[in-house]
């Protein structure tokens, strides 16, 4: 049966025009004339039977139907491009993996270990994009995900199976200059220093102080940063104390840019997980990557 799919040229023109809300800029991006873009979109509108754009004084704007269609086709065009580039780079072999990953864990833990993967599995190529929240694998081109969350959050991720890699344990760290001549501080002393906050974990400092039985009126106060890498960088610049997973700051600790002023680690209740879609047996490349990843986590 013939598939009901418009021409890729028309879809590419529409996608570019939708992103820019401009036929002129879409034409520049695609190295076409504005007239060619207009004709392609006109043909697509006739094919669909709906108006995708409306004219404005400043050019064009998406209709509600056009905005919905743009949201639906954009990830599919991106996935098609990834698949095409993968086939071109690997001559059609099935040795690549598309991985969604929380950014700091990918940058600080996974990427430094990829040379080990290359040594044991030179046929594998890992493409990494950042994702911080659960998603539907069926709506993306991802094969797997590295996710940070609680056991409950992972169990509520529909249509997936998850394997715990590493439990998250957080420790307070700061720049040596914040301590002066001292090497260690008591927990109560930490409560009087500037506290750097993780915007994704607003209760972290309060939970840490409660776990060790110290009152900290300012546990929720302080500048907030979205990523652990930002919080660690701010701490290294002497802006205050950060509460971060030790495994994400190993380089800074080794170089002496950060120190642990109070060695009271706390399990946060979260962990780093390998999440796979429930699609039966994974293909060999993905199975090999999953086995290597679990071994790397244990070591």
mmCIF file of C-alpha atoms in Angstrom:
data_model
loop_
_atom_site.group_PDB
_atom_site.id
_atom_site.type_symbol
_atom_site.label_atom_id
_atom_site.label_comp_id
_atom_site.label_asym_id
_atom_site.label_seq_id
_atom_site.Cartn_x
_atom_site.Cartn_y
_atom_site.Cartn_z
ATOM 1 C CA UNK A 1 0.000 0.000 0.000
ATOM 2 C CA UNK A 2 1.338 3.400 -0.942
ATOM 3 C CA UNK A 3 2.300 5.484 2.083
ATOM 4 C CA UNK A 4 0.611 8.822 2.638
ATOM 5 C CA UNK A 5 3.825 10.847 2.944
ATOM 6 C CA UNK A 6 4.509 14.260 1.339
ATOM 7 C CA UNK A 7 7.752 14.938 -0.508
ATOM 8 C CA UNK A 8 10.809 15.393 1.699
ATOM 9 C CA UNK A 9 11.679 18.596 -0.143
ATOM 10 C CA UNK A 10 8.312 20.076 0.780
ATOM 11 C CA UNK A 11 8.709 18.953 4.405
ATOM 12 C CA UNK A 12 12.232 20.399 4.592
ATOM 13 C CA UNK A 13 10.976 23.742 3.245
ATOM 14 C CA UNK A 14 8.080 23.770 5.690
ATOM 15 C CA UNK A 15 10.298 22.834 8.652
ATOM 16 C CA UNK A 16 12.756 25.641 7.893
ATOM 17 C CA UNK A 17 9.996 28.188 7.284
ATOM 18 C CA UNK A 18 8.230 27.130 10.502
ATOM 19 C CA UNK A 19 11.395 27.558 12.582
ATOM 20 C CA UNK A 20 12.129 30.997 11.149
ATOM 21 C CA UNK A 21 8.543 32.041 10.353
ATOM 22 C CA UNK A 22 10.054 33.448 7.204
ATOM 23 C CA UNK A 23 10.173 32.135 3.649
ATOM 24 C CA UNK A 24 13.203 34.335 2.969
ATOM 25 C CA UNK A 25 15.298 32.908 5.813
ATOM 26 C CA UNK A 26 14.158 29.384 4.983
ATOM 27 C CA UNK A 27 15.337 29.918 1.420
ATOM 28 C CA UNK A 28 18.714 31.161 2.662
ATOM 29 C CA UNK A 29 19.117 28.111 4.910
ATOM 30 C CA UNK A 30 18.219 25.655 2.135
ATOM 31 C CA UNK A 31 20.078 27.484 -0.662
ATOM 32 C CA UNK A 32 16.839 27.894 -2.647
ATOM 33 C CA UNK A 33 14.936 30.854 -3.963
ATOM 34 C CA UNK A 34 12.084 32.301 -1.961
ATOM 35 C CA UNK A 35 9.760 31.406 -4.811
ATOM 36 C CA UNK A 36 10.837 27.765 -4.680
ATOM 37 C CA UNK A 37 10.134 27.616 -0.935
ATOM 38 C CA UNK A 38 6.739 29.236 -1.437
ATOM 39 C CA UNK A 39 5.813 26.745 -4.169
ATOM 40 C CA UNK A 40 6.878 23.755 -2.054
ATOM 41 C CA UNK A 41 4.823 24.949 0.917
ATOM 42 C CA UNK A 42 1.861 25.695 -1.347
ATOM 43 C CA UNK A 43 2.044 22.150 -2.704
ATOM 44 C CA UNK A 44 2.248 20.777 0.846
ATOM 45 C CA UNK A 45 -0.808 22.784 1.917
ATOM 46 C CA UNK A 46 -2.724 21.440 -1.081
ATOM 47 C CA UNK A 47 -1.617 17.887 -0.232
ATOM 48 C CA UNK A 48 -2.712 18.242 3.404
ATOM 49 C CA UNK A 49 -5.812 20.271 2.718
ATOM 50 C CA UNK A 50 -5.010 22.821 5.432
ATOM 51 C CA UNK A 51 -3.377 26.240 5.608
ATOM 52 C CA UNK A 52 0.006 26.074 7.318
ATOM 53 C CA UNK A 53 0.838 29.800 7.300
ATOM 54 C CA UNK A 54 -1.060 33.073 7.268
ATOM 55 C CA UNK A 55 0.221 36.299 5.843
ATOM 56 C CA UNK A 56 1.126 39.130 8.217
ATOM 57 C CA UNK A 57 2.437 42.647 7.748
ATOM 58 C CA UNK A 58 5.931 41.357 8.514
ATOM 59 C CA UNK A 59 5.814 38.143 6.478
ATOM 60 C CA UNK A 60 4.199 34.875 7.535
ATOM 61 C CA UNK A 61 3.093 33.228 10.779
ATOM 62 C CA UNK A 62 2.097 29.650 11.518
ATOM 63 C CA UNK A 63 -1.585 28.804 11.766
ATOM 64 C CA UNK A 64 -2.618 26.624 14.737
ATOM 65 C CA UNK A 65 -2.717 23.622 12.403
ATOM 66 C CA UNK A 66 0.665 24.565 10.994
ATOM 67 C CA UNK A 67 2.181 24.881 14.461
ATOM 68 C CA UNK A 68 0.882 21.419 15.426
ATOM 69 C CA UNK A 69 2.222 19.860 12.233
ATOM 70 C CA UNK A 70 5.608 21.551 12.688
ATOM 71 C CA UNK A 71 5.935 20.144 16.224
ATOM 72 C CA UNK A 72 5.105 16.661 14.968
ATOM 73 C CA UNK A 73 7.414 16.485 11.963
ATOM 74 C CA UNK A 74 10.492 18.278 13.372
ATOM 75 C CA UNK A 75 11.732 15.360 15.539
ATOM 76 C CA UNK A 76 11.026 12.901 12.735
ATOM 77 C CA UNK A 77 13.081 14.895 10.253
ATOM 78 C CA UNK A 78 15.899 15.105 12.806
ATOM 79 C CA UNK A 79 15.732 11.343 13.368
ATOM 80 C CA UNK A 80 15.784 10.718 9.627
ATOM 81 C CA UNK A 81 18.844 12.944 9.287
ATOM 82 C CA UNK A 82 20.605 11.095 12.132
ATOM 83 C CA UNK A 83 19.799 7.741 10.552
ATOM 84 C CA UNK A 84 21.091 8.916 7.179
ATOM 85 C CA UNK A 85 24.334 10.299 8.610
ATOM 86 C CA UNK A 86 24.788 7.082 10.577
ATOM 87 C CA UNK A 87 24.329 4.953 7.480
ATOM 88 C CA UNK A 88 26.800 7.152 5.594
ATOM 89 C CA UNK A 89 29.414 7.014 8.360
ATOM 90 C CA UNK A 90 29.099 3.304 9.054
ATOM 91 C CA UNK A 91 28.282 2.084 5.525
ATOM 92 C CA UNK A 92 25.059 0.605 6.808
ATOM 93 C CA UNK A 93 26.486 -1.410 9.696
ATOM 94 C CA UNK A 94 24.537 -1.547 12.941
ATOM 95 C CA UNK A 95 27.314 -0.394 15.229
ATOM 96 C CA UNK A 96 25.920 2.926 16.431
ATOM 97 C CA UNK A 97 23.867 3.848 19.483
ATOM 98 C CA UNK A 98 21.806 6.988 19.997
ATOM 99 C CA UNK A 99 21.904 7.850 23.696
ATOM 100 C CA UNK A 100 19.906 10.403 25.677
ATOM 101 C CA UNK A 101 21.763 11.436 28.822
ATOM 102 C CA UNK A 102 21.638 13.855 31.724
ATOM 103 C CA UNK A 103 24.326 16.396 30.810
ATOM 104 C CA UNK A 104 26.728 16.528 33.766
ATOM 105 C CA UNK A 105 26.863 12.753 34.236
ATOM 106 C CA UNK A 106 27.501 12.325 30.511
ATOM 107 C CA UNK A 107 30.250 14.961 30.472
ATOM 108 C CA UNK A 108 31.941 14.122 33.777
ATOM 109 C CA UNK A 109 31.523 10.349 34.036
ATOM 110 C CA UNK A 110 30.644 8.756 30.691
ATOM 111 C CA UNK A 111 32.772 10.673 28.175
ATOM 112 C CA UNK A 112 36.076 10.168 30.082
ATOM 113 C CA UNK A 113 35.393 6.410 29.965
ATOM 114 C CA UNK A 114 34.525 6.200 26.267
ATOM 115 C CA UNK A 115 38.171 5.471 25.318
ATOM 116 C CA UNK A 116 37.779 2.233 27.290
ATOM 117 C CA UNK A 117 34.695 1.437 25.222
ATOM 118 C CA UNK A 118 36.633 2.116 22.023
ATOM 119 C CA UNK A 119 39.386 -0.198 23.198
ATOM 120 C CA UNK A 120 37.033 -3.103 23.888
ATOM 121 C CA UNK A 121 34.408 -2.387 21.202
ATOM 122 C CA UNK A 122 36.000 -0.392 18.364
ATOM 123 C CA UNK A 123 32.992 -1.127 16.161
ATOM 124 C CA UNK A 124 30.636 0.916 18.372
ATOM 125 C CA UNK A 125 29.831 4.594 17.900
ATOM 126 C CA UNK A 126 27.850 6.394 20.615
ATOM 127 C CA UNK A 127 25.870 9.517 19.693
ATOM 128 C CA UNK A 128 24.902 11.534 22.791
ATOM 129 C CA UNK A 129 22.210 14.173 23.243
ATOM 130 C CA UNK A 130 21.061 15.685 26.512
ATOM 131 C CA UNK A 131 17.697 14.906 28.090
ATOM 132 C CA UNK A 132 16.847 15.517 31.736
ATOM 133 C CA UNK A 133 13.291 14.181 31.864
ATOM 134 C CA UNK A 134 11.569 10.933 30.857
ATOM 135 C CA UNK A 135 10.251 10.752 27.297
ATOM 136 C CA UNK A 136 8.519 8.278 25.010
ATOM 137 C CA UNK A 137 11.093 6.237 23.127
ATOM 138 C CA UNK A 138 8.549 5.668 20.354
ATOM 139 C CA UNK A 139 8.534 9.412 19.635
ATOM 140 C CA UNK A 140 12.321 9.735 19.395
ATOM 141 C CA UNK A 141 15.252 8.077 17.689
ATOM 142 C CA UNK A 142 16.965 7.159 20.966
ATOM 143 C CA UNK A 143 18.072 3.607 21.696
ATOM 144 C CA UNK A 144 18.733 4.135 25.413
ATOM 145 C CA UNK A 145 18.960 6.788 28.112
ATOM 146 C CA UNK A 146 21.193 7.607 31.062
ATOM 147 C CA UNK A 147 18.832 9.056 33.638
ATOM 148 C CA UNK A 148 19.207 10.502 37.116
ATOM 149 C CA UNK A 149 16.290 9.938 39.445
ATOM 150 C CA UNK A 150 14.677 7.978 42.245
ATOM 151 C CA UNK A 151 13.548 4.371 41.979
ATOM 152 C CA UNK A 152 9.948 5.570 41.990
ATOM 153 C CA UNK A 153 10.566 7.971 39.104
ATOM 154 C CA UNK A 154 12.169 5.246 37.038
ATOM 155 C CA UNK A 155 9.397 2.755 37.789
ATOM 156 C CA UNK A 156 6.836 5.308 36.581
ATOM 157 C CA UNK A 157 8.602 5.739 33.211
ATOM 158 C CA UNK A 158 6.138 3.923 30.972
ATOM 159 C CA UNK A 159 7.309 1.361 28.454
ATOM 160 C CA UNK A 160 10.858 1.044 29.778
ATOM 161 C CA UNK A 161 13.150 -1.212 31.753
ATOM 162 C CA UNK A 162 15.874 0.279 33.934
ATOM 163 C CA UNK A 163 19.128 -0.933 35.458
ATOM 164 C CA UNK A 164 20.745 0.948 38.334
ATOM 165 C CA UNK A 165 24.333 1.915 37.572
ATOM 166 C CA UNK A 166 25.479 4.036 40.527
ATOM 167 C CA UNK A 167 23.768 5.272 43.676
ATOM 168 C CA UNK A 168 24.180 9.007 44.118
ATOM 169 C CA UNK A 169 26.100 10.150 47.193
ATOM 170 C CA UNK A 170 26.567 13.876 47.742
ATOM 171 C CA UNK A 171 29.339 15.641 49.687
ATOM 172 C CA UNK A 172 29.949 19.316 50.527
ATOM 173 C CA UNK A 173 32.833 20.871 48.588
ATOM 174 C CA UNK A 174 34.396 24.291 48.265
ATOM 175 C CA UNK A 175 37.504 26.088 47.066
ATOM 176 C CA UNK A 176 40.506 25.834 49.448
ATOM 177 C CA UNK A 177 40.500 29.618 49.743
ATOM 178 C CA UNK A 178 37.114 29.495 51.483
ATOM 179 C CA UNK A 179 38.693 27.552 54.368
ATOM 180 C CA UNK A 180 41.685 29.812 54.876
ATOM 181 C CA UNK A 181 44.256 28.024 57.016
ATOM 182 C CA UNK A 182 41.799 25.335 58.104
ATOM 183 C CA UNK A 183 41.405 21.942 56.445
ATOM 184 C CA UNK A 184 38.211 20.778 58.104
ATOM 185 C CA UNK A 185 35.022 22.435 59.337
ATOM 186 C CA UNK A 186 32.313 21.232 61.678
ATOM 187 C CA UNK A 187 28.820 20.906 60.173
ATOM 188 C CA UNK A 188 27.575 23.872 62.223
ATOM 189 C CA UNK A 189 30.330 26.022 60.713
ATOM 190 C CA UNK A 190 29.214 25.061 57.215
ATOM 191 C CA UNK A 191 25.746 26.395 58.000
ATOM 192 C CA UNK A 192 27.235 29.897 58.390
ATOM 193 C CA UNK A 193 28.928 29.903 54.968
ATOM 194 C CA UNK A 194 27.346 30.830 51.615
ATOM 195 C CA UNK A 195 25.454 27.820 50.253
ATOM 196 C CA UNK A 196 25.242 27.251 46.507
ATOM 197 C CA UNK A 197 21.913 25.768 45.485
ATOM 198 C CA UNK A 198 21.050 23.241 42.780
ATOM 199 C CA UNK A 199 17.821 24.439 41.167
ATOM 200 C CA UNK A 200 16.821 20.862 40.328
ATOM 201 C CA UNK A 201 17.389 19.787 43.967
ATOM 202 C CA UNK A 202 16.064 22.717 46.045
ATOM 203 C CA UNK A 203 15.842 20.648 49.249
ATOM 204 C CA UNK A 204 19.338 19.133 49.070
ATOM 205 C CA UNK A 205 21.078 21.299 51.657
ATOM 206 C CA UNK A 206 18.147 21.143 54.083
ATOM 207 C CA UNK A 207 18.138 17.339 53.844
ATOM 208 C CA UNK A 208 21.905 17.191 54.392
ATOM 209 C CA UNK A 209 21.811 19.359 57.519
ATOM 210 C CA UNK A 210 18.785 17.479 58.886
ATOM 211 C CA UNK A 211 20.566 14.134 58.364
ATOM 212 C CA UNK A 212 23.454 15.245 60.587
ATOM 213 C CA UNK A 213 21.250 17.015 63.135
ATOM 214 C CA UNK A 214 22.356 20.607 62.529
ATOM 215 C CA UNK A 215 20.042 23.602 62.317
ATOM 216 C CA UNK A 216 20.643 25.664 59.193
ATOM 217 C CA UNK A 217 18.239 28.622 58.806
ATOM 218 C CA UNK A 218 19.818 29.500 55.438
ATOM 219 C CA UNK A 219 19.663 25.975 53.993
ATOM 220 C CA UNK A 220 17.311 27.134 51.220
ATOM 221 C CA UNK A 221 19.128 30.406 50.532
ATOM 222 C CA UNK A 222 21.866 31.175 48.042
ATOM 223 C CA UNK A 223 22.397 31.483 44.304
ATOM 224 C CA UNK A 224 20.866 28.714 42.224
ATOM 225 C CA UNK A 225 22.427 26.871 39.302
ATOM 226 C CA UNK A 226 20.712 24.479 36.922
ATOM 227 C CA UNK A 227 23.535 21.976 36.343
ATOM 228 C CA UNK A 228 25.952 20.306 38.740
ATOM 229 C CA UNK A 229 28.793 21.420 36.462
ATOM 230 C CA UNK A 230 27.746 25.050 37.054
ATOM 231 C CA UNK A 231 27.493 24.538 40.810
ATOM 232 C CA UNK A 232 30.911 22.884 40.940
ATOM 233 C CA UNK A 233 32.446 25.674 38.850
ATOM 234 C CA UNK A 234 30.937 28.327 41.143
ATOM 235 C CA UNK A 235 32.328 26.519 44.189
ATOM 236 C CA UNK A 236 35.779 26.300 42.585
ATOM 237 C CA UNK A 237 35.680 30.082 42.137
ATOM 238 C CA UNK A 238 35.164 30.549 45.878
ATOM 239 C CA UNK A 239 31.516 31.633 45.680
ATOM 240 C CA UNK A 240 30.402 29.224 48.387
ATOM 241 C CA UNK A 241 29.797 25.624 49.346
ATOM 242 C CA UNK A 242 28.333 23.155 46.871
ATOM 243 C CA UNK A 243 26.627 19.859 47.624
ATOM 244 C CA UNK A 244 27.420 17.586 44.687
ATOM 245 C CA UNK A 245 27.930 13.902 43.888
ATOM 246 C CA UNK A 246 31.578 13.022 44.448
ATOM 247 C CA UNK A 247 31.742 11.021 41.207
ATOM 248 C CA UNK A 248 31.028 14.177 39.192
ATOM 249 C CA UNK A 249 33.904 16.227 40.658
ATOM 250 C CA UNK A 250 36.758 13.728 40.693
ATOM 251 C CA UNK A 251 38.974 15.875 38.395
ATOM 252 C CA UNK A 252 38.539 19.005 40.562
ATOM 253 C CA UNK A 253 39.300 17.065 43.737
ATOM 254 C CA UNK A 254 42.382 15.486 42.167
ATOM 255 C CA UNK A 255 43.687 18.897 41.027
ATOM 256 C CA UNK A 256 42.963 20.516 44.388
ATOM 257 C CA UNK A 257 40.520 23.013 42.913
ATOM 258 C CA UNK A 258 37.861 21.679 45.263
ATOM 259 C CA UNK A 259 38.201 20.163 48.726
ATOM 260 C CA UNK A 260 35.797 18.371 51.063
ATOM 261 C CA UNK A 261 35.637 20.509 54.231
ATOM 262 C CA UNK A 262 33.377 18.086 56.101
ATOM 263 C CA UNK A 263 33.483 14.418 55.052
ATOM 264 C CA UNK A 264 29.809 13.730 55.772
ATOM 265 C CA UNK A 265 28.478 12.024 52.649
ATOM 266 C CA UNK A 266 24.742 11.521 52.249
ATOM 267 C CA UNK A 267 22.903 9.156 49.952
ATOM 268 C CA UNK A 268 20.458 11.369 48.135
ATOM 269 C CA UNK A 269 17.909 8.648 47.364
ATOM 270 C CA UNK A 270 18.644 9.071 43.678
ATOM 271 C CA UNK A 271 20.777 7.027 41.324
ATOM 272 C CA UNK A 272 22.046 6.963 37.754
ATOM 273 C CA UNK A 273 20.166 4.459 35.607
ATOM 274 C CA UNK A 274 20.469 2.864 32.201
ATOM 275 C CA UNK A 275 16.982 2.988 30.704
ATOM 276 C CA UNK A 276 15.996 0.879 27.692
ATOM 277 C CA UNK A 277 12.672 0.624 25.879
ATOM 278 C CA UNK A 278 10.721 -2.570 26.404
ATOM 279 C CA UNK A 279 11.130 -3.933 22.895
ATOM 280 C CA UNK A 280 12.289 -7.452 23.575
ATOM 281 C CA UNK A 281 15.937 -8.346 23.093
ATOM 282 C CA UNK A 282 18.125 -5.310 22.255
ATOM 283 C CA UNK A 283 20.170 -5.432 19.075
ATOM 284 C CA UNK A 284 23.777 -6.637 19.484
ATOM 285 C CA UNK A 285 25.359 -3.162 19.505
ATOM 286 C CA UNK A 286 23.046 -1.959 22.264
ATOM 287 C CA UNK A 287 23.498 -5.163 24.275
ATOM 288 C CA UNK A 288 27.288 -4.800 24.065
ATOM 289 C CA UNK A 289 27.113 -1.155 25.167
ATOM 290 C CA UNK A 290 24.789 -1.975 28.077
ATOM 291 C CA UNK A 291 27.086 -4.771 29.289
ATOM 292 C CA UNK A 292 30.163 -2.509 29.069
ATOM 293 C CA UNK A 293 28.356 0.323 30.869
ATOM 294 C CA UNK A 294 27.354 -1.890 33.800
ATOM 295 C CA UNK A 295 30.909 -3.200 34.087
ATOM 296 C CA UNK A 296 32.289 0.368 34.034
ATOM 297 C CA UNK A 297 29.852 1.384 36.765
ATOM 298 C CA UNK A 298 30.906 -1.507 39.016
ATOM 299 C CA UNK A 299 34.594 -0.699 38.604
#
